[in-house]
Short mmCIF file of C-alpha atoms in Angstrom, two decimals:
data_model
loop_
_atom_site.label_atom_id
_atom_site.label_comp_id
_atom_site.label_asym_id
_atom_site.label_seq_id
_atom_site.Cartn_x
_atom_site.Cartn_y
_atom_site.Cartn_z
CA MET A 1 81.43 226.84 -10.88
CA ILE A 2 77.80 226.28 -11.73
CA TYR A 3 77.60 223.60 -8.87
CA PHE A 4 79.32 226.13 -6.33
CA ILE A 5 76.39 228.82 -7.15
CA LEU A 6 73.81 225.80 -6.81
CA ILE A 7 75.06 224.50 -3.43
CA ALA A 8 75.44 228.01 -2.20
CA ILE A 9 71.77 228.80 -3.18
CA LEU A 10 70.82 225.56 -1.50
CA PHE A 11 72.63 226.56 2.07
CA LEU A 12 71.13 230.04 2.01
CA LEU A 13 67.58 228.80 1.26
CA MET A 14 68.25 226.36 4.17
CA ILE A 15 69.22 229.15 6.30
CA ALA A 16 66.43 231.59 5.14
CA SER A 17 63.91 228.58 5.62
CA SER A 18 64.93 228.05 9.18
CA VAL A 19 64.77 231.80 10.09
CA TYR A 20 61.19 231.72 8.63
CA ALA A 21 60.13 228.93 10.32
CA VAL A 22 61.47 230.48 13.71
CA ILE A 23 59.92 233.99 13.07
CA GLN A 24 56.57 233.31 11.34
CA LYS A 25 53.57 233.93 13.48
CA ASP A 26 51.48 231.82 11.30
CA LEU A 27 52.07 228.16 12.40
CA LEU A 28 51.20 226.39 9.16
CA TYR A 29 53.50 228.27 7.01
CA ALA A 30 56.33 227.71 9.73
CA VAL A 31 55.62 223.96 9.45
CA MET A 32 55.94 224.19 5.62
CA ALA A 33 59.33 225.64 6.02
CA THR A 34 60.34 222.88 8.28
CA GLY A 35 59.43 220.58 5.30
CA ILE A 36 61.62 222.68 3.17
CA ILE A 37 64.45 222.21 5.36
CA SER A 38 64.30 218.75 5.24
CA LEU A 39 63.67 218.44 1.53
CA ILE A 40 67.19 220.76 1.32
CA LEU A 41 68.97 218.29 4.01
CA SER A 42 68.01 215.45 1.93
CA ILE A 43 69.79 216.95 -1.27
CA LEU A 44 72.78 217.71 0.89
CA TYR A 45 73.02 214.34 2.40
CA PHE A 46 73.01 213.20 -1.12
CA LEU A 47 75.72 215.30 -2.09
CA LEU A 48 77.79 214.22 1.27
CA GLN A 49 77.64 210.73 -0.23
CA ALA A 50 74.97 209.40 2.09
CA PRO A 51 72.42 207.79 0.22
CA ASP A 52 70.62 205.58 3.09
CA VAL A 53 70.22 209.20 5.13
CA ALA A 54 68.99 211.03 2.35
CA LEU A 55 66.49 208.51 1.82
CA THR A 56 65.52 208.32 5.62
CA GLU A 57 65.20 212.31 5.71
CA ALA A 58 62.96 212.28 2.51
CA ALA A 59 60.49 209.94 3.95
CA ILE A 60 60.27 211.06 7.48
CA GLY A 61 61.21 214.89 7.34
CA VAL A 62 59.51 215.70 4.60
CA ALA A 63 56.05 213.64 4.79
CA LEU A 64 55.64 212.14 8.15
CA THR A 65 56.79 214.92 10.39
CA THR A 66 54.81 217.45 8.29
CA ILE A 67 51.51 215.62 8.37
CA ILE A 68 51.75 215.23 12.12
CA PHE A 69 52.52 219.00 12.71
CA VAL A 70 49.79 220.00 10.41
CA ILE A 71 47.21 217.56 12.29
CA THR A 72 48.19 219.09 15.74
CA ILE A 73 47.68 222.60 14.32
CA ARG A 74 44.18 221.63 13.09
CA ASN A 75 43.33 220.36 16.72
CA THR A 76 44.94 223.16 18.46
CA VAL A 77 45.35 226.83 17.28
CA ARG A 78 47.01 228.03 13.91
CA MET A 79 48.26 231.68 15.17
CA GLU A 80 51.10 231.65 17.28
CA ASP A 81 49.36 234.61 19.60
CA GLU A 82 46.09 232.55 19.47
CA SER A 83 44.22 235.11 18.08
CA ASP A 84 42.18 232.35 16.20
CA LYS A 85 41.15 230.64 19.47
CA LYS A 86 37.41 229.76 19.75
CA GLU A 87 35.34 231.74 22.43
CA LYS A 88 34.44 228.90 24.61
CA PHE A 89 38.05 228.45 25.86
CA LYS A 90 38.23 232.07 27.31
CA SER A 91 36.44 231.15 30.25
CA ALA A 92 37.81 227.52 30.77
CA VAL A 93 41.25 229.08 32.04
CA LYS A 94 41.44 230.00 35.28
CA MET B 1 82.74 215.43 -6.16
CA ASP B 2 85.67 217.27 -7.58
CA SER B 3 87.53 219.53 -4.89
CA THR B 4 88.10 222.24 -7.21
CA TYR B 5 84.53 223.89 -6.85
CA PHE B 6 84.04 222.17 -3.49
CA HIS B 7 87.12 223.56 -1.76
CA PHE B 8 84.91 227.07 -0.99
CA LEU B 9 82.42 225.55 0.53
CA ASP B 10 84.75 223.79 3.03
CA TYR B 11 83.53 225.70 5.97
CA ALA B 12 80.12 226.64 4.58
CA VAL B 13 78.78 222.98 5.54
CA TYR B 14 79.91 223.64 9.10
CA GLY B 15 78.77 226.94 9.30
CA THR B 16 74.96 226.32 7.84
CA ALA B 17 74.64 223.44 10.11
CA VAL B 18 75.86 225.47 13.44
CA LEU B 19 73.78 228.34 12.36
CA VAL B 20 70.59 226.11 11.83
CA MET B 21 71.11 224.61 15.13
CA LEU B 22 71.55 228.15 16.47
CA ILE B 23 68.33 229.55 14.96
CA GLY B 24 66.70 226.49 16.50
CA PHE B 25 68.04 227.34 19.83
CA TYR B 26 66.92 230.70 19.66
CA GLY B 27 63.24 229.85 18.56
CA ALA B 28 63.05 226.95 21.35
CA MET B 29 64.13 229.38 24.19
CA VAL B 30 62.60 232.72 23.48
CA LYS B 31 59.36 231.92 22.08
CA LYS B 32 56.23 231.54 24.18
CA SER B 33 54.13 229.28 22.00
CA LEU B 34 54.43 225.40 22.95
CA LEU B 35 54.07 224.29 19.28
CA LYS B 36 56.77 226.84 18.24
CA ILE B 37 59.22 225.24 20.93
CA VAL B 38 58.41 221.72 19.12
CA ILE B 39 59.21 223.34 15.70
CA GLY B 40 62.37 224.63 17.25
CA LEU B 41 63.65 221.31 18.61
CA SER B 42 62.91 219.96 15.28
CA VAL B 43 65.22 222.51 13.66
CA ILE B 44 67.86 221.63 15.93
CA ASP B 45 67.52 217.94 14.84
CA SER B 46 67.94 219.12 11.41
CA GLY B 47 71.20 221.16 11.95
CA LEU B 48 72.94 218.55 14.40
CA ASN B 49 72.34 215.58 11.94
CA LEU B 50 73.90 217.59 8.86
CA LEU B 51 76.69 218.29 11.09
CA ILE B 52 77.40 214.73 11.96
CA VAL B 53 77.28 213.51 8.57
CA ALA B 54 79.57 216.12 7.49
CA ILE B 55 82.18 215.02 9.97
CA GLY B 56 82.17 211.77 8.15
CA TYR B 57 82.69 213.17 4.49
CA TYR B 58 85.84 212.32 2.71
CA LYS B 59 86.89 214.38 -0.39
CA GLY B 60 86.54 212.55 -3.09
CA GLY B 61 85.01 209.57 -1.53
CA THR B 62 82.04 207.20 -2.70
CA ALA B 63 79.12 206.20 -0.89
CA PRO B 64 79.66 203.14 1.26
CA ILE B 65 78.20 200.45 -0.86
CA PHE B 66 80.21 197.53 -2.36
CA SER B 67 78.60 197.72 -5.95
CA PRO B 68 79.70 195.37 -8.45
CA GLY B 69 83.30 196.07 -9.86
CA PHE B 70 83.91 198.54 -6.87
CA LEU B 71 86.88 196.63 -5.96
CA GLU B 72 88.28 195.95 -9.25
CA HIS B 73 88.36 199.51 -10.23
CA PHE B 74 89.33 201.20 -6.70
CA LYS B 75 91.65 198.33 -5.26
CA SER B 76 91.13 199.66 -1.91
CA VAL B 77 88.09 200.52 0.67
CA SER B 78 89.90 203.69 1.55
CA LYS B 79 88.15 205.53 -1.06
CA MET B 80 84.92 205.25 0.69
CA VAL B 81 83.34 207.96 3.28
CA ASP B 82 83.04 207.14 6.84
CA PRO B 83 79.89 204.92 7.25
CA VAL B 84 79.70 204.88 11.37
CA PRO B 85 78.28 208.55 11.52
CA GLN B 86 75.85 207.78 8.64
CA ALA B 87 74.54 204.78 10.68
CA LEU B 88 74.17 207.13 13.58
CA VAL B 89 72.37 209.61 12.11
CA LEU B 90 69.94 207.15 10.78
CA THR B 91 69.11 205.89 14.11
CA ALA B 92 68.87 209.82 15.23
CA ILE B 93 66.38 210.39 12.48
CA VAL B 94 63.89 207.68 13.61
CA ILE B 95 64.34 208.51 17.10
CA GLY B 96 63.79 212.21 16.20
CA PHE B 97 60.41 211.49 14.88
CA GLY B 98 59.27 209.49 17.81
CA VAL B 99 60.44 212.36 20.18
CA THR B 100 58.32 215.02 18.07
CA ALA B 101 55.22 212.80 17.83
CA VAL B 102 55.23 212.22 21.88
CA ALA B 103 55.63 216.01 22.29
CA LEU B 104 53.11 216.85 19.91
CA ALA B 105 50.49 214.20 21.70
CA LEU B 106 51.48 216.16 24.88
CA VAL B 107 50.77 219.63 23.29
CA ILE B 108 47.39 218.32 22.08
CA ARG B 109 46.77 217.10 25.90
CA LEU B 110 47.61 220.25 27.25
CA TYR B 111 45.70 222.42 24.99
CA ARG B 112 42.69 220.04 25.67
CA HIS B 113 43.06 220.89 29.33
CA HIS B 114 44.17 224.37 29.77
CA GLY B 115 42.73 225.67 26.16
CA THR B 116 45.74 227.75 25.58
CA LEU B 117 49.40 226.95 24.21
CA ASN B 118 51.05 229.97 25.97
CA ILE B 119 53.68 228.85 28.37
CA ASP B 120 53.05 231.74 30.54
CA GLU B 121 49.64 231.13 31.09
CA ILE B 122 49.73 227.41 31.90
CA LYS B 123 51.03 228.41 35.44
CA ASN B 124 49.57 225.45 37.35
CA LEU B 125 51.31 222.19 36.77
CA LYS B 126 48.62 220.22 37.87
CA TRP B 127 46.44 218.09 35.15
CA MET C 1 66.82 242.02 27.67
CA LYS C 2 65.99 238.20 27.69
CA LYS C 3 66.62 237.99 24.10
CA LEU C 4 69.51 239.66 24.12
CA LEU C 5 70.91 237.14 27.14
CA VAL C 6 70.17 234.46 24.94
CA ILE C 7 71.62 235.73 21.81
CA PHE C 8 74.83 236.35 23.90
CA LEU C 9 74.70 232.93 24.75
CA LEU C 10 73.94 231.18 21.66
CA ALA C 11 76.83 233.42 20.17
CA THR C 12 79.14 232.02 22.68
CA LEU C 13 78.14 228.42 22.10
CA GLY C 14 78.22 228.95 18.12
CA TYR C 15 81.60 230.42 18.25
CA TYR C 16 83.07 227.58 20.27
CA THR C 17 81.29 224.76 18.10
CA ALA C 18 82.30 226.34 14.79
CA VAL C 19 85.94 226.68 15.86
CA THR C 20 86.20 222.99 17.12
CA PHE C 21 84.61 221.82 13.75
CA PHE C 22 87.02 224.21 11.90
CA ASP C 23 89.76 222.77 13.53
CA ILE C 24 88.96 219.15 12.47
CA GLY C 25 88.51 220.20 8.85
CA PHE C 26 86.18 219.17 6.20
CA GLY C 27 86.62 216.37 3.98
CA GLN C 28 90.23 215.23 5.52
CA PRO C 29 91.17 211.91 7.22
CA HIS C 30 90.60 212.30 10.94
CA PHE C 31 92.58 209.84 12.22
CA VAL C 32 96.34 209.33 13.28
CA LYS C 33 98.11 207.52 10.56
CA GLY C 34 99.16 203.67 11.83
CA VAL C 35 96.15 203.36 13.92
CA SER C 36 93.59 201.65 11.97
CA PRO C 37 90.34 203.56 12.35
CA VAL C 38 86.89 201.95 13.10
CA LYS C 39 86.01 202.63 9.44
CA ASP C 40 88.58 200.20 8.04
CA ILE C 41 87.69 197.55 10.33
CA TYR C 42 84.15 197.70 9.76
CA LEU C 43 84.45 197.92 5.87
CA ALA C 44 86.73 194.81 5.82
CA LYS C 45 84.62 192.74 7.83
CA THR C 46 81.36 194.12 5.94
CA GLN C 47 83.45 192.40 2.72
CA SER C 48 84.96 189.33 4.24
CA PRO C 49 82.82 187.42 6.74
CA LEU C 50 79.49 189.17 6.11
CA THR C 51 79.36 189.73 2.28
CA VAL C 52 76.80 192.37 2.49
CA SER C 53 77.06 195.26 0.00
CA ASN C 54 75.67 198.04 2.04
CA ALA C 55 78.28 198.84 4.85
CA VAL C 56 75.57 201.27 6.46
CA THR C 57 72.91 198.12 6.70
CA SER C 58 76.05 196.04 8.08
CA ILE C 59 76.70 198.52 10.89
CA VAL C 60 73.20 199.09 11.77
CA VAL C 61 72.26 195.58 11.94
CA ASN C 62 75.32 193.63 12.90
CA PHE C 63 77.93 195.71 14.48
CA ARG C 64 75.38 197.77 16.24
CA GLY C 65 72.45 195.27 16.52
CA PHE C 66 71.73 196.10 20.25
CA ASP C 67 71.40 199.67 19.01
CA THR C 68 68.76 199.02 16.59
CA LEU C 69 66.83 196.64 18.90
CA GLY C 70 66.80 199.29 21.49
CA GLU C 71 65.80 201.68 18.77
CA VAL C 72 62.49 199.78 17.67
CA THR C 73 61.83 199.39 21.48
CA VAL C 74 61.96 203.20 21.64
CA LEU C 75 59.67 203.55 18.64
CA PHE C 76 57.57 200.99 20.21
CA LEU C 77 57.41 203.15 23.68
CA ALA C 78 56.59 206.12 21.56
CA VAL C 79 53.75 204.64 19.99
CA THR C 80 52.39 203.36 23.27
CA VAL C 81 52.86 206.57 25.05
CA LEU C 82 50.96 208.30 22.03
CA GLY C 83 48.02 206.04 22.35
CA SER C 84 47.76 206.41 26.16
CA VAL C 85 48.24 210.17 25.99
CA LEU C 86 45.38 210.75 23.19
CA TYR C 87 43.34 208.19 24.85
CA LYS C 88 39.48 208.35 24.17
CA ASN C 89 36.39 206.36 25.18
CA ARG C 90 35.54 203.48 23.04
CA HIS C 91 32.15 205.24 21.81
CA GLU C 92 34.09 208.18 20.51
CA VAL C 93 35.95 206.04 18.00
CA GLY C 94 34.43 206.50 14.39
CA LYS C 95 34.45 208.56 11.66
CA ARG C 96 37.15 211.39 11.81
CA SER C 97 35.95 215.03 11.30
CA VAL C 98 36.71 216.55 7.87
CA PHE C 99 35.93 220.05 6.59
CA PHE C 100 35.44 218.69 3.20
CA SER C 101 35.51 215.48 1.49
CA ALA C 102 38.12 214.62 -1.17
CA SER C 103 37.29 215.01 -4.59
CA SER C 104 36.88 211.61 -7.17
CA ILE C 105 40.05 212.56 -8.88
CA VAL C 106 42.03 212.20 -5.30
CA THR C 107 40.36 209.26 -4.20
CA SER C 108 41.06 207.31 -7.68
CA GLY C 109 44.62 208.31 -7.72
CA SER C 110 45.47 207.12 -4.39
CA LYS C 111 43.52 203.88 -5.01
CA LEU C 112 45.81 203.48 -8.42
CA LEU C 113 49.18 204.75 -6.23
CA PHE C 114 48.48 202.72 -2.88
CA PRO C 115 49.65 199.34 -4.24
CA ALA C 116 52.58 201.08 -5.78
CA ILE C 117 53.83 202.73 -2.78
CA ILE C 118 53.32 199.34 -0.88
CA LEU C 119 55.39 197.57 -3.56
CA LEU C 120 58.21 200.28 -3.54
CA GLY C 121 58.47 199.97 0.30
CA ALA C 122 58.65 196.39 0.42
CA TYR C 123 61.49 196.68 -2.53
CA VAL C 124 63.60 198.95 -0.26
CA PHE C 125 63.50 196.94 2.66
CA ILE C 126 64.00 193.43 1.10
CA HIS C 127 66.95 194.82 -0.85
CA GLY C 128 68.36 196.78 2.53
CA HIS C 129 71.55 195.05 2.21
CA LEU C 130 72.53 195.59 -1.46
CA SER C 131 71.21 199.15 -2.23
CA PRO C 132 70.60 202.04 -0.18
CA GLY C 133 67.47 201.69 1.90
CA GLY C 134 66.73 199.30 4.58
CA GLY C 135 63.84 198.32 7.21
CA PHE C 136 63.62 201.91 8.59
CA GLN C 137 63.03 203.72 5.16
CA GLY C 138 60.70 200.95 3.66
CA GLY C 139 58.61 201.07 6.67
CA VAL C 140 58.16 204.76 6.77
CA ILE C 141 57.38 204.46 3.03
CA ILE C 142 54.78 201.70 3.77
CA ALA C 143 53.12 204.07 6.26
CA THR C 144 53.31 206.84 4.06
CA GLY C 145 51.14 204.62 1.52
CA PHE C 146 48.63 204.08 4.56
CA LEU C 147 48.72 208.10 4.97
CA LEU C 148 47.67 208.46 1.48
CA MET C 149 44.60 206.15 1.72
CA LEU C 150 43.48 207.55 5.23
CA LEU C 151 43.59 211.25 4.06
CA ALA C 152 41.78 210.46 0.72
CA TYR C 153 38.80 208.20 2.55
CA GLU C 154 37.47 209.71 5.50
CA ASN C 155 36.24 206.45 6.67
CA TYR C 156 39.10 204.42 5.70
CA SER C 157 40.22 202.15 8.76
CA VAL C 158 43.22 200.17 9.84
CA SER C 159 42.35 197.15 12.05
CA HIS C 160 44.20 197.51 15.27
CA THR C 161 44.25 193.93 16.03
CA ALA C 162 46.18 193.45 12.52
CA LEU C 163 48.61 196.42 13.28
CA SER C 164 49.29 194.50 17.07
CA VAL C 165 49.91 191.15 15.56
CA VAL C 166 52.22 192.30 12.73
CA GLU C 167 54.41 194.24 15.30
CA SER C 168 54.38 191.62 17.83
CA LEU C 169 55.40 188.80 15.32
CA ALA C 170 58.17 191.21 13.66
CA GLY C 171 59.46 191.99 17.09
CA ILE C 172 59.37 188.31 18.01
CA THR C 173 61.30 187.43 14.76
CA PHE C 174 63.99 189.93 15.62
CA ALA C 175 64.53 188.67 19.23
CA GLY C 176 64.22 185.11 18.13
CA VAL C 177 66.92 185.36 15.36
CA GLY C 178 68.93 187.06 18.03
CA LEU C 179 68.73 184.43 20.57
CA LEU C 180 69.22 181.68 17.89
CA GLY C 181 72.90 182.89 17.86
CA PHE C 182 73.36 181.36 21.38
CA MET C 183 72.31 178.17 19.92
CA HIS C 184 75.14 177.94 17.76
CA GLY C 185 77.65 178.74 20.22
CA GLY C 186 78.36 182.71 19.69
CA THR C 187 76.69 185.85 21.09
CA PHE C 188 73.59 187.54 20.68
CA LEU C 189 72.86 188.31 16.89
CA GLN C 190 75.50 186.13 15.92
CA ASN C 191 75.42 185.00 12.39
CA PHE C 192 74.54 181.17 11.72
CA LEU C 193 73.29 181.02 8.05
CA PRO C 194 75.38 180.55 5.18
CA THR C 195 76.36 183.91 3.88
CA GLY C 196 76.11 183.58 -0.06
CA VAL C 197 77.95 185.56 -2.70
CA MET C 198 78.21 188.91 -2.56
CA ASN C 199 75.74 191.15 -4.37
CA ASN C 200 73.24 188.55 -4.62
CA LEU C 201 69.94 188.58 -2.77
CA PHE C 202 70.35 185.60 -0.77
CA SER C 203 73.54 186.99 1.14
CA GLY C 204 74.57 188.25 4.28
CA GLY C 205 73.18 185.54 6.54
CA ILE C 206 70.91 186.81 9.13
CA ILE C 207 71.08 190.60 8.07
CA PRO C 208 68.10 190.42 5.51
CA ILE C 209 65.69 188.63 7.87
CA ILE C 210 66.26 191.06 10.42
CA TYR C 211 65.97 193.83 8.28
CA ILE C 212 62.42 192.54 6.65
CA ALA C 213 61.41 192.24 10.52
CA VAL C 214 62.47 195.91 11.14
CA GLY C 215 60.47 196.83 8.15
CA PHE C 216 57.13 195.34 8.96
CA LYS C 217 57.66 196.55 12.50
CA VAL C 218 58.38 200.16 11.55
CA GLY C 219 55.74 199.96 9.09
CA ALA C 220 53.16 198.99 11.69
CA GLU C 221 54.24 201.08 14.50
CA LEU C 222 54.23 204.53 12.11
CA THR C 223 50.89 203.47 10.65
CA GLY C 224 49.49 203.28 14.26
CA VAL C 225 51.19 206.56 15.14
CA ILE C 226 49.16 208.36 11.80
CA TYR C 227 46.14 206.50 12.91
CA THR C 228 46.00 207.70 16.17
CA VAL C 229 46.89 211.45 15.61
CA LEU C 230 44.29 211.65 12.35
CA HIS C 231 41.46 210.37 14.73
CA GLU C 232 42.36 212.68 17.43
CA LYS C 233 39.20 214.83 17.49
CA GLY C 234 39.97 218.14 19.46
CA GLU C 235 37.32 220.50 21.22
CA SER C 236 38.13 223.02 18.85
CA ASN C 237 36.39 221.20 16.18
CA GLY C 238 32.98 221.11 17.83
#
C-alpha cells in the first residue's frame, strides 16, 4: 500500500511539473521543472527494470539538458513576454 | 515487483506518459516564445520515452542482465523484461539531447539577429 | 479560439493513443504463442555465442551496431552544426564573462571531485558489458566532470585540438574494428576475438573495445558542446 501511494505521488508530481513547465512565465523556473521531470523519469525507469536507461536519463536529462537551457536563457531573455529585454534591441527590430 | 499493489497502476503509467506528451504538444503549439517551444519539445520527448519503456515491461520481470547465478535460480530467460525497447530509448535519449542542443543554438542565433524570441515578430525569414 | 482548436485536436489524439495502449495491456507478454519473439532470440544469442552479461549492451553494440554507428555520427553532426551556428571570430575567444567568481569552497571542492567523476565515467564504460551502463552513459558522466570544472574556474580551458584528436581516434577505432570483421570472413562488426567466460572483464569479444571507443567519442563531443555553448557571449551581456 505504501508503495502504491509513493508511485502515485511520483506520477502526480510528474504531471504537475510538466504543467508548471508549460504555463510558467519565468523560463528559468520552467527549465528547473523539466529537470524535475527527468529526475522522476529516472526513478520510474529504475522501477520499470531499465537501469541502463535510468542512468542515461539521470546523466543527460538532469545535468546536460538543464545546463544548456540555463546558458541559453542567460544569453537571451529570462521572461516569456521579454519584459527584461535590453533597451538597445528595441530599435534594432525592423 | 509484486503485482498486488502495482495492479492499480497498470493504466496510470500509460495515462501519465500520454498526458505528459499532450501537455508538451500543447506548449509547443500554443506558446509564442521560441524557448517555450523547445521546452515543450523536450517534455514530449520525456513522455514518449516513458511510453516506449513501459511497453517492454513484464510483470515480475527482472532487469535484462545475466548476473552470476541468474540462470541457476530462474532456469529460463523468460523472466526478463524486453531489452529491445530499452536499447531503442537509450538511442532516443542521446539523439534527443543532440536535437535540443542544435535547436538552442539556432535560438541563440535568432535572438542575436532579430533581438526577440517572439515568433510573431520574427516575420522575415531572411538571415 | 485557437487554443480551443488545439485542445480539441490533442484530446482526439490522446484518446486514440490511450485506447491503443490500454488494449495492449501493461506487463503482459505481447506476442502470439508459438512464434518466438525477438526478445527470446536476442537473449539466447546474448548468452551463447556472445557471452555478454548485459543484454542491452549486446543489442546496442552487436545486433544494432549500425544504429550505434549512425548515432555517434548524428552526435558528431550536432557538434559540427553547433560550432558553425555559434561561430565567432578568433580574437573574440577568451575568458568567458561571469557575473561573479566562484568562491574558494566551490573551486576546491571541484578540484577534489573532478578525478573521482572521471574515474566513475571510465568505470561505467569499461564495465558496460557486465553492469548497467556503457559508452554513452560513461561519456556523459565524463562530460559532466568537465562541466563542473568549467563552471568553477572561469578561465579553465579545454584544448580543441585534443578533443578533435580523441574524437577522431575513437571514431576510427569504431569503424576499423567493424571493418576488421570483413577480413575474418564475416560481415561488418562481426566478432573475431575469443569470447571468454561470462561475467569476466575480458569477455564479449569486440564489444568492450567498441564501447570504450564510444565512451571516449561521446565524452569528447559533449565536452565540446558544453565548451562551445558556455563561451558563447550574447550581446545582451554587453
